[in-house]
Coordinates of C-alpha atoms and ligand atoms in Angstrom, one line a residue:
M1 CA -33.0 -5.6 143.6
S2 CA -32.6 -5.5 147.4
L3 CA -35.7 -6.1 149.6
V4 CA -35.3 -2.9 151.5
E5 CA -33.8 0.4 150.3
I6 CA -33.0 3.8 151.6
L7 CA -33.8 6.8 149.4
K8 CA -30.6 8.7 149.7
N9 CA -32.1 12.1 148.7
K10 CA -34.6 11.7 151.7
C11 CA -32.1 10.4 154.3
D12 CA -31.0 13.1 156.8
L13 CA -28.7 10.8 158.9
S14 CA -30.6 10.6 162.1
Y15 CA -29.3 7.1 162.5
S16 CA -32.7 5.8 163.7
C17 CA -32.4 2.9 161.3
V18 CA -28.9 2.1 162.5
R19 CA -30.2 2.0 166.0
V20 CA -32.9 -0.6 165.3
C21 CA -31.1 -2.9 162.9
P22 CA -30.2 -6.1 164.8
V23 CA -27.4 -7.2 162.5
N24 CA -25.6 -3.9 161.6
A25 CA -26.8 -4.2 158.0
I26 CA -26.9 -0.4 157.6
E27 CA -23.7 1.4 156.8
V28 CA -22.8 5.1 156.9
K29 CA -19.6 5.7 155.0
V30 CA -17.2 8.5 155.5
N31 CA -18.0 11.3 153.0
K32 CA -21.5 9.9 152.4
E33 CA -24.5 12.0 153.4
Y34 CA -26.9 9.1 153.6
A35 CA -27.2 5.6 155.1
R36 CA -27.2 2.5 152.9
I37 CA -28.5 -1.0 153.5
I38 CA -26.1 -3.8 152.7
P39 CA -28.4 -6.3 151.0
E40 CA -26.2 -9.3 151.8
R41 CA -26.3 -8.6 155.5
C42 CA -30.0 -7.6 155.7
I43 CA -32.3 -10.3 157.2
G44 CA -35.5 -8.6 156.1
C45 CA -36.8 -7.9 159.6
G46 CA -38.3 -4.6 158.5
S47 CA -37.5 -2.9 161.8
C48 CA -35.9 0.0 160.0
T49 CA -38.9 0.6 157.7
S50 CA -41.1 1.9 160.5
V51 CA -38.7 4.1 162.4
C52 CA -37.4 6.6 159.8
P53 CA -38.7 10.0 160.5
Q54 CA -38.0 11.0 156.9
D55 CA -40.0 8.0 155.5
A56 CA -36.8 7.3 153.5
I57 CA -36.9 3.5 153.8
H58 CA -39.1 1.3 151.6
Y59 CA -39.4 -2.3 150.8
I60 CA -40.1 -3.8 147.4
D61 CA -43.7 -3.1 146.2
S62 CA -45.4 -6.1 144.8
K63 CA -48.7 -4.5 143.8
D64 CA -47.9 -4.2 140.1
E65 CA -46.6 -7.8 140.0
T66 CA -49.9 -9.0 141.6
K67 CA -52.0 -7.0 139.1
R68 CA -50.1 -8.6 136.2
I69 CA -50.7 -12.1 137.7
L70 CA -54.5 -11.3 138.1
K71 CA -54.7 -10.6 134.3
L72 CA -53.2 -14.0 133.4
E73 CA -55.1 -17.1 132.3
G74 CA -55.6 -20.0 134.7
K75 CA -56.5 -20.1 138.4
K76 CA -55.4 -17.4 140.7
V77 CA -55.4 -18.2 144.4
A78 CA -54.9 -15.9 147.3
V79 CA -53.4 -17.6 150.4
V80 CA -54.0 -15.5 153.4
A81 CA -52.1 -15.4 156.7
P82 CA -54.4 -15.8 159.8
S83 CA -53.1 -12.5 161.3
I84 CA -55.3 -10.8 158.7
S85 CA -58.2 -10.7 161.3
G86 CA -55.9 -8.7 163.6
E87 CA -55.0 -6.2 160.8
F88 CA -58.4 -5.6 159.1
H89 CA -60.3 -4.5 162.2
D90 CA -62.4 -2.3 159.9
I91 CA -64.0 -5.4 158.1
T92 CA -66.8 -6.7 160.3
D93 CA -67.3 -10.1 158.8
Y94 CA -64.5 -12.3 157.4
R95 CA -66.9 -13.7 154.8
K96 CA -67.1 -10.2 153.2
F97 CA -63.4 -10.2 153.2
V98 CA -63.3 -13.3 151.0
Q99 CA -65.6 -11.5 148.5
M100 CA -63.2 -8.5 148.4
F101 CA -60.4 -10.9 147.2
I102 CA -62.8 -12.2 144.5
Q103 CA -63.5 -8.7 143.4
L104 CA -59.8 -8.1 142.9
G105 CA -59.8 -11.0 140.5
F106 CA -58.8 -14.1 142.5
D107 CA -60.6 -17.4 141.8
H108 CA -60.0 -18.9 145.2
V109 CA -59.1 -17.7 148.7
N110 CA -57.4 -20.1 151.1
E111 CA -56.2 -19.8 154.7
V112 CA -52.6 -20.4 155.5
S113 CA -53.8 -21.8 158.8
F114 CA -54.3 -25.2 157.2
G115 CA -50.6 -25.2 156.2
A116 CA -49.8 -24.1 159.7
D117 CA -51.9 -27.1 161.1
I118 CA -49.8 -29.5 159.0
I119 CA -46.4 -28.0 159.9
S120 CA -47.3 -27.8 163.7
L121 CA -48.3 -31.5 163.6
K122 CA -45.0 -32.3 161.9
Y123 CA -43.1 -30.3 164.6
A124 CA -45.0 -32.4 167.3
E125 CA -44.0 -35.6 165.5
L126 CA -40.3 -34.5 165.5
F127 CA -40.3 -33.4 169.1
N128 CA -42.1 -36.5 170.3
N129 CA -39.7 -38.7 168.5
F130 CA -36.7 -37.2 170.4
K131 CA -33.4 -38.8 169.7
G132 CA -31.1 -36.5 171.7
K133 CA -31.0 -33.6 169.2
Y134 CA -32.6 -30.3 170.1
Y135 CA -34.2 -28.2 167.4
I136 CA -35.1 -24.6 166.6
S137 CA -38.5 -24.5 165.1
T138 CA -39.7 -21.3 163.4
A139 CA -42.4 -20.2 161.0
C140 CA -40.5 -16.9 160.7
P141 CA -38.3 -16.4 157.6
V142 CA -36.3 -13.6 159.5
I143 CA -35.1 -16.2 162.0
V144 CA -34.0 -18.5 159.2
S145 CA -32.2 -15.7 157.5
Y146 CA -30.5 -14.6 160.7
I147 CA -29.2 -18.1 161.5
Q148 CA -28.0 -18.7 157.9
K149 CA -26.1 -15.3 157.9
F150 CA -25.0 -14.8 161.5
Q151 CA -25.3 -18.1 163.4
P152 CA -24.6 -20.7 160.6
E153 CA -23.4 -23.2 163.2
L154 CA -27.1 -23.6 164.1
I155 CA -28.3 -24.5 160.6
D156 CA -28.3 -28.2 161.5
N157 CA -30.6 -27.5 164.4
L158 CA -33.3 -25.8 162.3
V159 CA -36.3 -28.0 161.9
P160 CA -35.9 -29.0 158.2
L161 CA -39.5 -28.2 157.3
V162 CA -41.0 -25.5 155.1
S163 CA -43.0 -22.6 156.6
P164 CA -46.8 -22.6 156.8
M165 CA -46.8 -20.3 153.7
I166 CA -45.0 -22.8 151.5
A167 CA -46.9 -25.8 153.0
T168 CA -50.2 -24.0 152.0
A169 CA -48.9 -23.3 148.5
K170 CA -48.1 -27.1 148.1
V171 CA -51.6 -28.0 149.3
V172 CA -53.3 -25.4 147.0
R173 CA -51.3 -26.6 143.9
K174 CA -52.3 -30.1 144.6
L175 CA -55.8 -29.0 144.8
Y176 CA -56.1 -26.6 141.8
G177 CA -53.3 -27.7 139.6
Q178 CA -49.6 -27.0 139.3
D179 CA -50.2 -24.1 136.9
S180 CA -52.2 -22.2 139.5
K181 CA -50.8 -18.7 140.3
I182 CA -50.5 -18.1 144.0
V183 CA -50.3 -14.8 145.8
Y184 CA -49.5 -14.9 149.5
V185 CA -50.9 -12.1 151.7
G186 CA -49.3 -11.6 155.1
P187 CA -47.7 -9.3 157.7
C188 CA -44.0 -9.9 156.9
I189 CA -41.7 -8.5 154.2
E190 CA -39.0 -11.2 154.4
N191 CA -41.6 -13.6 152.9
K192 CA -40.9 -11.8 149.6
N193 CA -37.3 -13.2 149.8
E194 CA -38.4 -16.6 151.1
A195 CA -40.8 -17.0 148.1
K196 CA -37.9 -16.7 145.7
L197 CA -36.4 -19.9 147.0
Y198 CA -39.1 -22.2 145.6
S199 CA -39.7 -23.1 142.0
D200 CA -41.6 -26.4 142.5
D201 CA -45.0 -27.0 143.9
G202 CA -44.2 -24.7 146.8
R203 CA -43.8 -21.8 144.4
I204 CA -45.3 -18.4 145.5
D205 CA -45.8 -16.1 142.5
S206 CA -46.1 -12.9 144.5
V207 CA -46.1 -11.7 148.1
L208 CA -48.3 -8.8 149.3
T209 CA -48.1 -7.3 152.7
F210 CA -51.3 -6.2 154.4
I211 CA -50.4 -2.6 153.7
E212 CA -50.1 -3.3 150.0
L213 CA -53.4 -5.3 150.1
R214 CA -55.2 -2.2 151.6
E215 CA -53.7 0.0 148.9
L216 CA -55.1 -2.4 146.2
F217 CA -58.6 -2.4 147.8
N218 CA -58.5 1.4 147.8
E219 CA -57.2 1.5 144.2
F220 CA -60.0 -0.7 142.9
N221 CA -62.6 1.0 145.2
I222 CA -63.5 -2.3 146.9
H223 CA -65.5 -2.0 150.1
E224 CA -67.3 -4.6 152.2
S225 CA -70.5 -2.6 152.3
T226 CA -71.3 -3.4 148.7
L227 CA -70.5 -7.1 148.9
E228 CA -72.2 -10.3 149.9
Y229 CA -70.8 -13.1 152.1
S230 CA -68.5 -15.8 150.8
E231 CA -66.6 -18.6 152.6
F232 CA -62.9 -19.4 152.5
D233 CA -62.1 -22.2 150.2
T234 CA -61.4 -25.6 151.8
P235 CA -59.4 -27.1 153.3
I236 CA -60.2 -25.0 156.3
G237 CA -57.5 -24.5 159.0
Y238 CA -58.1 -25.6 162.6
K239 CA -55.9 -24.3 165.5
G240 CA -53.3 -23.2 162.9
S241 CA -55.2 -19.9 162.9
L242 CA -53.4 -19.1 166.2
F243 CA -50.0 -19.2 164.6
P244 CA -49.6 -15.4 164.4
I245 CA -49.5 -15.5 168.2
S246 CA -46.0 -16.5 169.2
N247 CA -46.8 -19.8 170.9
G248 CA -49.8 -20.4 168.6
L249 CA -48.0 -22.9 166.4
L250 CA -47.1 -25.0 169.5
Q251 CA -50.7 -24.9 170.8
A252 CA -52.0 -26.0 167.4
A253 CA -50.2 -29.3 167.8
N254 CA -50.6 -29.5 171.6
I255 CA -46.9 -29.2 172.1
S256 CA -46.4 -28.4 175.8
E257 CA -44.5 -25.3 177.0
D258 CA -45.1 -26.4 180.6
L259 CA -42.3 -25.2 182.8
L260 CA -41.8 -28.6 184.5
T261 CA -42.7 -31.0 181.8
G262 CA -42.6 -29.1 178.5
T263 CA -40.0 -29.7 175.9
V264 CA -40.0 -26.4 174.1
I265 CA -39.1 -22.8 175.1
N266 CA -40.8 -20.1 173.1
A267 CA -39.0 -16.8 172.5
E268 CA -40.1 -13.7 170.6
G269 CA -38.9 -10.2 169.9
K270 CA -35.6 -9.0 168.5
N271 CA -33.4 -9.1 171.6
N272 CA -34.9 -12.3 172.9
M273 CA -34.3 -14.2 169.7
I274 CA -30.7 -13.0 169.4
N275 CA -30.0 -14.1 173.0
A276 CA -31.9 -17.3 172.5
T277 CA -29.9 -18.4 169.5
K278 CA -26.6 -17.5 171.3
Q279 CA -27.6 -19.4 174.4
F280 CA -29.0 -22.3 172.4
F281 CA -25.6 -22.6 170.7
K282 CA -23.6 -22.3 173.9
D283 CA -25.7 -24.2 176.5
T284 CA -28.1 -26.6 174.7
E285 CA -26.9 -29.5 176.9
T286 CA -27.8 -27.5 180.0
I287 CA -31.0 -26.0 178.7
K288 CA -32.2 -29.3 177.2
K289 CA -35.2 -27.9 175.3
H290 CA -36.2 -27.2 171.8
F291 CA -36.6 -23.5 170.9
N292 CA -39.5 -22.0 169.0
L293 CA -38.6 -18.5 167.8
Y294 CA -40.2 -15.4 166.2
Y295 CA -38.4 -12.2 165.3
C296 CA -41.4 -9.9 166.0
E297 CA -43.7 -10.3 169.0
G298 CA -45.6 -12.9 167.0
C299 CA -46.7 -12.0 163.5
L300 CA -49.3 -9.5 164.7
M301 CA -47.0 -6.6 164.6
G302 CA -45.0 -7.5 161.5
P303 CA -43.5 -4.8 159.3
G304 CA -46.1 -5.4 156.6
T305 CA -49.0 -4.4 159.0
S306 CA -50.4 -0.9 159.3
R307 CA -48.6 1.5 161.5
G308 CA -50.0 2.3 165.0
G309 CA -51.7 -1.1 165.6
E310 CA -52.0 -2.2 169.2
K311 CA -50.6 -5.6 169.9
F312 CA -53.2 -6.9 172.4
I313 CA -56.2 -5.6 170.4
R314 CA -54.8 -7.5 167.4
R315 CA -54.2 -10.5 169.5
T316 CA -57.8 -10.4 170.8
R317 CA -59.2 -10.2 167.3
V318 CA -57.1 -13.2 166.2
T319 CA -58.3 -15.3 169.2
D320 CA -61.9 -14.1 168.8
Y321 CA -61.8 -15.1 165.2
A322 CA -60.2 -18.5 166.0
N323 CA -62.9 -19.1 168.7
K324 CA -65.7 -18.2 166.2
R325 CA -64.3 -20.7 163.7
L326 CA -63.8 -23.5 166.2
K327 CA -67.4 -23.5 167.3
N328 CA -69.1 -26.3 165.5
F329 CA -65.8 -27.1 163.7
D330 CA -66.0 -30.2 161.5
L331 CA -63.1 -32.0 163.0
A332 CA -63.7 -35.2 161.1
T333 CA -63.5 -33.5 157.7
W334 CA -60.4 -31.6 158.8
K335 CA -58.7 -34.8 159.8
K336 CA -59.5 -36.3 156.4
E337 CA -58.0 -33.2 154.7
I338 CA -54.9 -33.5 156.9
E339 CA -54.5 -37.1 155.9
K340 CA -55.0 -36.2 152.3
Y341 CA -52.2 -33.7 152.2
W342 CA -49.9 -35.2 154.9
N343 CA -47.5 -37.0 152.6
L344 CA -46.6 -34.1 150.3
D345 CA -42.9 -33.2 150.6
Y346 CA -42.6 -30.5 153.2
S347 CA -38.9 -30.9 153.8
R348 CA -36.5 -28.2 153.2
T349 CA -32.8 -27.5 153.4
F350 CA -30.9 -24.5 154.6
F351 CA -27.6 -23.0 153.3
N352 CA -24.7 -21.3 154.9
D353 CA -24.6 -17.6 153.9
D354 CA -22.2 -16.5 156.6
Q355 CA -22.0 -12.7 156.6
R356 CA -20.0 -12.2 159.7
I357 CA -17.0 -9.9 159.3
E358 CA -13.6 -10.9 160.6
P359 CA -13.2 -8.9 163.8
P360 CA -10.7 -6.0 163.5
S361 CA -7.5 -6.0 165.5
E362 CA -7.5 -4.8 169.1
E363 CA -5.1 -2.1 168.1
K364 CA -7.5 -0.8 165.5
I365 CA -10.4 -0.8 168.0
Q366 CA -8.3 1.1 170.5
E367 CA -7.3 3.6 167.9
V368 CA -11.0 4.4 167.2
L369 CA -11.8 4.5 170.9
K370 CA -9.0 7.0 171.3
A371 CA -10.2 9.1 168.4
I372 CA -13.7 9.4 169.9
G373 CA -12.2 10.2 173.3
K374 CA -13.4 6.9 174.9
E375 CA -10.1 5.2 175.6
N376 CA -10.5 5.7 179.4
S377 CA -14.2 5.2 179.8
N378 CA -15.9 1.8 180.1
P379 CA -16.1 0.6 176.5
H380 CA -18.8 -1.9 177.4
L381 CA -21.2 0.8 178.1
G382 CA -22.7 3.3 175.6
C383 CA -25.2 6.0 175.2
N384 CA -26.7 4.3 172.1
A385 CA -27.0 7.6 170.2
C386 CA -24.8 6.2 167.4
G387 CA -27.1 3.2 167.0
Y388 CA -24.7 0.7 168.6
N389 CA -25.1 -0.8 172.1
T390 CA -21.6 0.0 173.4
C391 CA -18.8 2.3 172.5
R392 CA -16.7 -0.8 171.7
D393 CA -19.4 -2.2 169.3
F394 CA -19.3 1.2 167.6
A395 CA -15.5 1.3 167.4
I396 CA -15.7 -2.2 165.8
A397 CA -18.2 -1.0 163.3
V398 CA -16.0 2.0 162.5
S399 CA -13.0 -0.3 162.1
E400 CA -15.0 -2.5 159.7
G401 CA -16.0 0.5 157.6
L402 CA -19.7 0.3 158.6
A403 CA -19.9 3.5 160.6
K404 CA -18.0 6.8 160.8
T405 CA -16.7 8.6 163.9
E406 CA -19.1 11.5 163.4
M407 CA -22.0 9.3 164.4
C408 CA -20.7 9.4 168.0
L409 CA -22.6 12.2 169.8
T410 CA -19.9 13.2 172.3
F411 CA -17.2 13.2 169.6
T412 CA -19.4 15.4 167.4
L413 CA -20.2 17.7 170.3
K414 CA -16.5 18.0 171.2
N415 CA -15.6 18.8 167.6
R416 CA -18.4 21.3 167.5
H417 CA -17.1 23.1 170.6
E418 CA -13.6 23.2 169.0
Y419 CA -15.1 24.4 165.8
I420 CA -17.0 27.2 167.6
K421 CA -13.8 28.2 169.3
S422 CA -11.9 28.3 166.0
L423 CA -14.8 30.1 164.4
R424 CA -14.6 32.7 167.2
S425 CA -10.9 33.3 166.7
T426 CA -11.4 33.4 162.9
N427 CA -14.1 36.0 163.5
E428 CA -11.7 38.1 165.6
K429 CA -9.0 37.9 162.9
L430 CA -11.6 38.8 160.4
A431 CA -12.7 41.9 162.4
Q432 CA -9.0 43.0 162.6
T433 CA -8.5 42.5 158.9
Q434 CA -11.7 44.4 158.2
K435 CA -10.5 47.4 160.3
A436 CA -7.1 47.4 158.5
L437 CA -9.0 47.2 155.2
Q438 CA -11.1 50.2 156.2
D439 CA -8.0 52.2 157.2
S440 CA -6.3 51.4 153.9
E441 CA -9.5 52.3 152.1
Q442 CA -9.4 55.7 153.7
I443 CA -5.8 56.2 152.7
A444 CA -6.5 55.0 149.1
L445 CA -9.4 57.5 149.0
K446 CA -7.2 60.3 150.0
E447 CA -4.6 59.2 147.5
K448 CA -7.2 59.0 144.8
D449 CA -8.4 62.6 145.6
A450 CA -4.8 63.8 145.4
A451 CA -4.3 62.0 142.1
Q452 CA -7.5 63.5 140.8
E453 CA -6.4 67.0 141.8
A454 CA -3.0 66.4 140.2
S455 CA -4.7 65.2 137.1
E456 CA -6.8 68.3 136.9
I457 CA -3.8 70.6 137.4
I458 CA -1.9 68.8 134.6
N459 CA -5.0 69.0 132.4
T460 CA -5.2 72.7 133.0
M461 CA -1.6 73.2 132.3
L462 CA -1.8 71.1 129.2
H463 CA -4.5 73.4 127.8
K464 CA -2.5 76.5 128.7
L465 CA 0.4 75.4 126.5
N466 CA 0.8 77.0 123.1
A467 CA 2.3 73.8 121.7
G468 CA -0.1 71.1 120.5
I469 CA 0.0 68.0 122.7
V470 CA -1.4 64.6 121.9
I471 CA -1.1 61.3 123.6
I472 CA -2.1 58.1 121.8
D473 CA -2.4 54.4 122.7
K474 CA -1.0 51.4 120.8
N475 CA -4.0 51.4 118.5
L476 CA -3.2 55.0 117.6
K477 CA -6.3 56.2 119.3
I478 CA -6.2 59.5 121.2
I479 CA -6.0 59.2 125.0
Q480 CA -5.5 62.9 125.6
S481 CA -5.0 66.1 123.6
N482 CA -5.1 69.8 124.2
N483 CA -6.8 72.7 122.6
S484 CA -3.6 73.9 120.7
F485 CA -3.4 70.4 119.0
I486 CA -7.1 70.7 117.9
E487 CA -6.3 74.3 116.7
I488 CA -3.4 73.0 114.7
L489 CA -5.5 70.3 113.0
G490 CA -8.1 72.8 111.8
E491 CA -11.8 73.3 111.4
E492 CA -12.8 69.6 111.0
A493 CA -11.0 68.6 114.2
K494 CA -12.8 71.5 116.0
S495 CA -16.2 70.1 114.9
I496 CA -15.3 66.6 116.1
N497 CA -14.1 68.1 119.4
E498 CA -17.7 69.4 120.0
V499 CA -19.0 65.9 119.8
I500 CA -16.0 64.1 121.3
P501 CA -14.3 66.4 123.9
Q502 CA -10.5 66.5 123.4
L503 CA -10.9 64.0 120.6
I504 CA -10.6 61.2 123.2
G505 CA -10.9 57.8 121.5
A506 CA -10.7 59.3 118.0
D507 CA -8.5 57.5 115.4
L508 CA -5.4 59.6 114.7
K509 CA -5.4 58.3 111.1
T510 CA -8.6 60.3 110.3
L511 CA -7.1 63.5 111.8
I512 CA -3.6 64.0 110.5
P513 CA -1.9 63.5 107.1
F514 CA -0.7 60.0 106.3
N515 CA 3.0 60.7 106.3
I516 CA 2.8 62.2 109.9
Y517 CA 0.6 59.3 111.0
N518 CA 3.4 57.0 109.8
L519 CA 5.9 58.8 112.1
F520 CA 3.6 57.9 115.1
S521 CA 3.3 54.4 113.9
N522 CA 7.0 54.1 113.5
V523 CA 7.7 55.4 117.1
L524 CA 5.2 52.9 118.5
S525 CA 6.8 49.9 116.6
T526 CA 10.5 50.9 117.2
N527 CA 10.2 52.7 120.5
E528 CA 12.7 55.3 119.2
N529 CA 11.9 59.0 119.7
I530 CA 11.7 61.4 116.7
L531 CA 12.7 64.9 117.8
N532 CA 12.5 68.3 116.2
R533 CA 11.2 67.2 112.8
D534 CA 10.0 70.0 110.6
I535 CA 6.7 69.2 109.0
Y536 CA 3.8 70.9 107.2
I537 CA 0.1 70.4 107.9
D538 CA -1.9 72.2 105.2
D539 CA 0.1 75.4 104.9
R540 CA 1.3 75.4 108.5
F541 CA 5.0 75.0 109.2
L542 CA 5.4 72.9 112.3
N543 CA 8.1 71.4 114.4
L544 CA 7.2 67.9 115.7
S545 CA 8.7 65.7 118.5
I546 CA 7.3 62.2 119.1
F547 CA 8.5 60.4 122.2
V548 CA 7.8 57.1 123.9
I549 CA 5.8 57.4 127.2
R550 CA 5.3 53.6 127.8
K551 CA 7.2 51.1 125.6
D552 CA 4.9 49.6 122.9
K553 CA 1.9 51.1 124.5
I554 CA 1.7 54.9 124.8
V555 CA 3.3 57.6 122.7
G556 CA 3.2 61.4 123.2
A557 CA 3.8 64.2 120.7
V558 CA 4.5 68.0 120.8
F559 CA 3.5 70.1 117.7
R560 CA 5.0 73.6 117.7
D561 CA 3.7 76.2 115.2
M562 CA 6.8 77.7 113.7
Y563 CA 4.8 80.8 112.6
S564 CA 3.7 81.7 116.1
P565 CA 5.8 84.7 117.4
E566 CA 7.0 83.0 120.6
V567 CA 8.2 79.9 118.7
R568 CA 9.7 81.9 115.9
K569 CA 11.9 84.0 118.3
E570 CA 12.9 81.0 120.4
E571 CA 13.7 79.0 117.2
V572 CA 15.7 81.8 115.6
I573 CA 17.8 82.2 118.8
K574 CA 18.3 78.5 119.0
R575 CA 19.3 78.2 115.4
V576 CA 21.6 81.4 115.4
S577 CA 23.3 79.9 118.5
E578 CA 23.9 76.7 116.6
V579 CA 25.5 78.7 113.7
I580 CA 27.7 80.7 116.1
D581 CA 28.8 77.5 117.8
K582 CA 29.8 76.1 114.5
N583 CA 31.7 79.4 113.5
L584 CA 33.5 79.5 116.8
E585 CA 34.7 75.9 116.3
M586 CA 36.0 76.9 112.8
V587 CA 37.8 80.0 114.1
Q588 CA 39.5 77.9 116.8
K589 CA 40.7 75.4 114.2
I590 CA 42.1 78.3 112.0
G591 CA 44.0 79.8 114.9
F592 CA 45.5 76.4 115.7
L593 CA 46.6 76.1 112.0
L594 CA 48.3 79.5 112.0
G595 CA 50.7 78.4 114.8
E596 CA 52.1 79.8 118.0
G597 CA 54.3 82.5 116.4
A598 CA 51.4 84.4 114.9
S599 CA 50.5 85.9 118.3
E600 CA 49.2 89.0 116.9
T601 CA 46.8 87.2 114.7
E602 CA 45.9 85.0 117.7
Q603 CA 45.1 87.9 119.9
M604 CA 43.0 89.4 117.2
M605 CA 41.1 86.1 116.7
N606 CA 40.7 85.7 120.5
S607 CA 39.2 89.1 120.7
I608 CA 36.8 88.2 117.8
I609 CA 35.9 85.0 119.8
E610 CA 35.2 86.9 123.0
L611 CA 33.1 89.4 121.0
Y612 CA 31.0 86.5 119.6
K613 CA 30.7 85.0 123.1
T614 CA 29.5 88.2 124.6
F615 CA 27.0 88.6 121.7
K616 CA 25.7 85.0 122.3
K617 CA 25.2 85.7 126.0
K618 CA 23.3 88.8 125.3
E619 CA 21.1 87.0 122.9
Ligands
SF4_1 S1 -33.6 6.6 160.1 FE1 -31.9 5.8 158.8 S2 -32.7 6.1 156.8 FE2 -34.1 7.3 158.1 S3 -33.2 9.3 158.0 FE3 -32.3 8.3 159.7 S4 -30.4 7.4 159.0 FE4 -31.7 7.9 157.2
SF4_2 S1 -34.7 -4.9 157.3 FE1 -33.9 -5.4 159.3 S2 -32.0 -6.3 158.9 FE2 -32.6 -5.3 157.0 S3 -31.6 -3.3 157.2 FE3 -33.6 -3.1 158.0 S4 -33.4 -3.4 160.2 FE4 -31.6 -4.2 159.2

């Protein structure tokens, strides 16, 4: 699990975290709507945790782990960083504070300032025994992490000593036994990573920040007003209690920072420490000093302290507390304690964890600068809105896949203007289309009215016809029929018509005899018309024509009542004409057989033919 994480559902990409991260350990990938911390690159400085307006960035919470430890058998020891007096301004007497730890379940409460005393004296020993090599001393795990990951060529210059936290753990284990459980309480979150490096007598079982400690006090309802005094356990620290102030560790061992005679330069703060390491690497032989570095401005304002604290108020509290402790300080006892623990093994080694990325090609960088419209501006300047110091740094990060072009404000604004322009033109086109749509809607409405009118006319005509008309669909259900059809079907159909006007939707099978129904079914399946078929329904003699209106789908039929006077006359004429036509044909054939010589007979036959023709015309 990584030390610091971004909750992606809370992140709204303001890039505040990207802006403060000193090592570009936060990436914003193309097509991702949130920022992500790259754990391998993160140095645990915690700068990002206090700037997110969405409160989307959190570090690992160790409260549950501590509560589990407090339930275990054996001695439980709290080792407390001296900056605690700067943090807990609301606790009036430090002795009450010790009792609050006891209430939580600890058996002993020790100050890390004793470990700081030992380490600062060891620094002094190293610096005083100068053999031409300059060192970087630091009690800050973030500096160590930074050098291992981003300036590994300086690893050999790091003072090879453990931090005051680990030194105190070693002292406490010697004092209470190797099985003791130790919880460190301090202002820094990278200590949580540092603690994982030790499994021997320097082991720390859990690391609580001051913020987490406050939360535990609240959870267990522990307040100083209900408690009595209690002293820190021995060994008591001396000037090591000043180590949260950036040059405190140097003062604790009387290491001089004097501008003329001093051997150490002290640097604190994000930008200073980065510049200091770069210059130390480049110009040690010119500078000729050891460097003592802190990432924060001392440990007073570490990321594990409460938000909104004021640096100089905290500083004053730490020095006031140190002064109070140093009055009547039992120096002789302290010296004996230092001697007692002096020879424990405080050495440490460092490892190369190089996280630097191969720089992209100049061509790639120029490509990005061009894409964001910065190819002609000074790439060594920048507005910083993207989180990077210069446009060139930003272009490098984009080339390395750590950032995306949309993070550049001017690029985004330019894109937005173009987007607005294209939106405007789309809107205009949309308005034109809308107008055309309205016009065609009007036309369609008119056409619909005309179609409606035509349909009404056809319906009226349909009902005026004497012949029965029916139109059916592929399921042999009635789509349309007229009154004559209903009349032909008889009384039952008339009753149904009262409930279902024009029998629309009725099943033809239930209305006509099966043999006639089969004719419809046949036309639907073969798509071949049946014309002028004489049929009977009940005692009615009918003439039926069934014809295809739409292939496989719609069929229409005309029923003519052969007993109705109009149909009878029409049908008689039609059928007499057919007989006469047949007779004429026969007469012509007879004439032809009789031959050309029989002209008399021919004339007679022709006169008969003419007579029939005249008769036919009259009919
Ligand atoms: S500061 Fe970082 S984590 Fe917070 S919202 Fe902005 S981009 Fe996301
Ligand atoms: S903790 Fe520090 S190094 Fe890690 S991501 Fe946050 S700002 Fe960057």
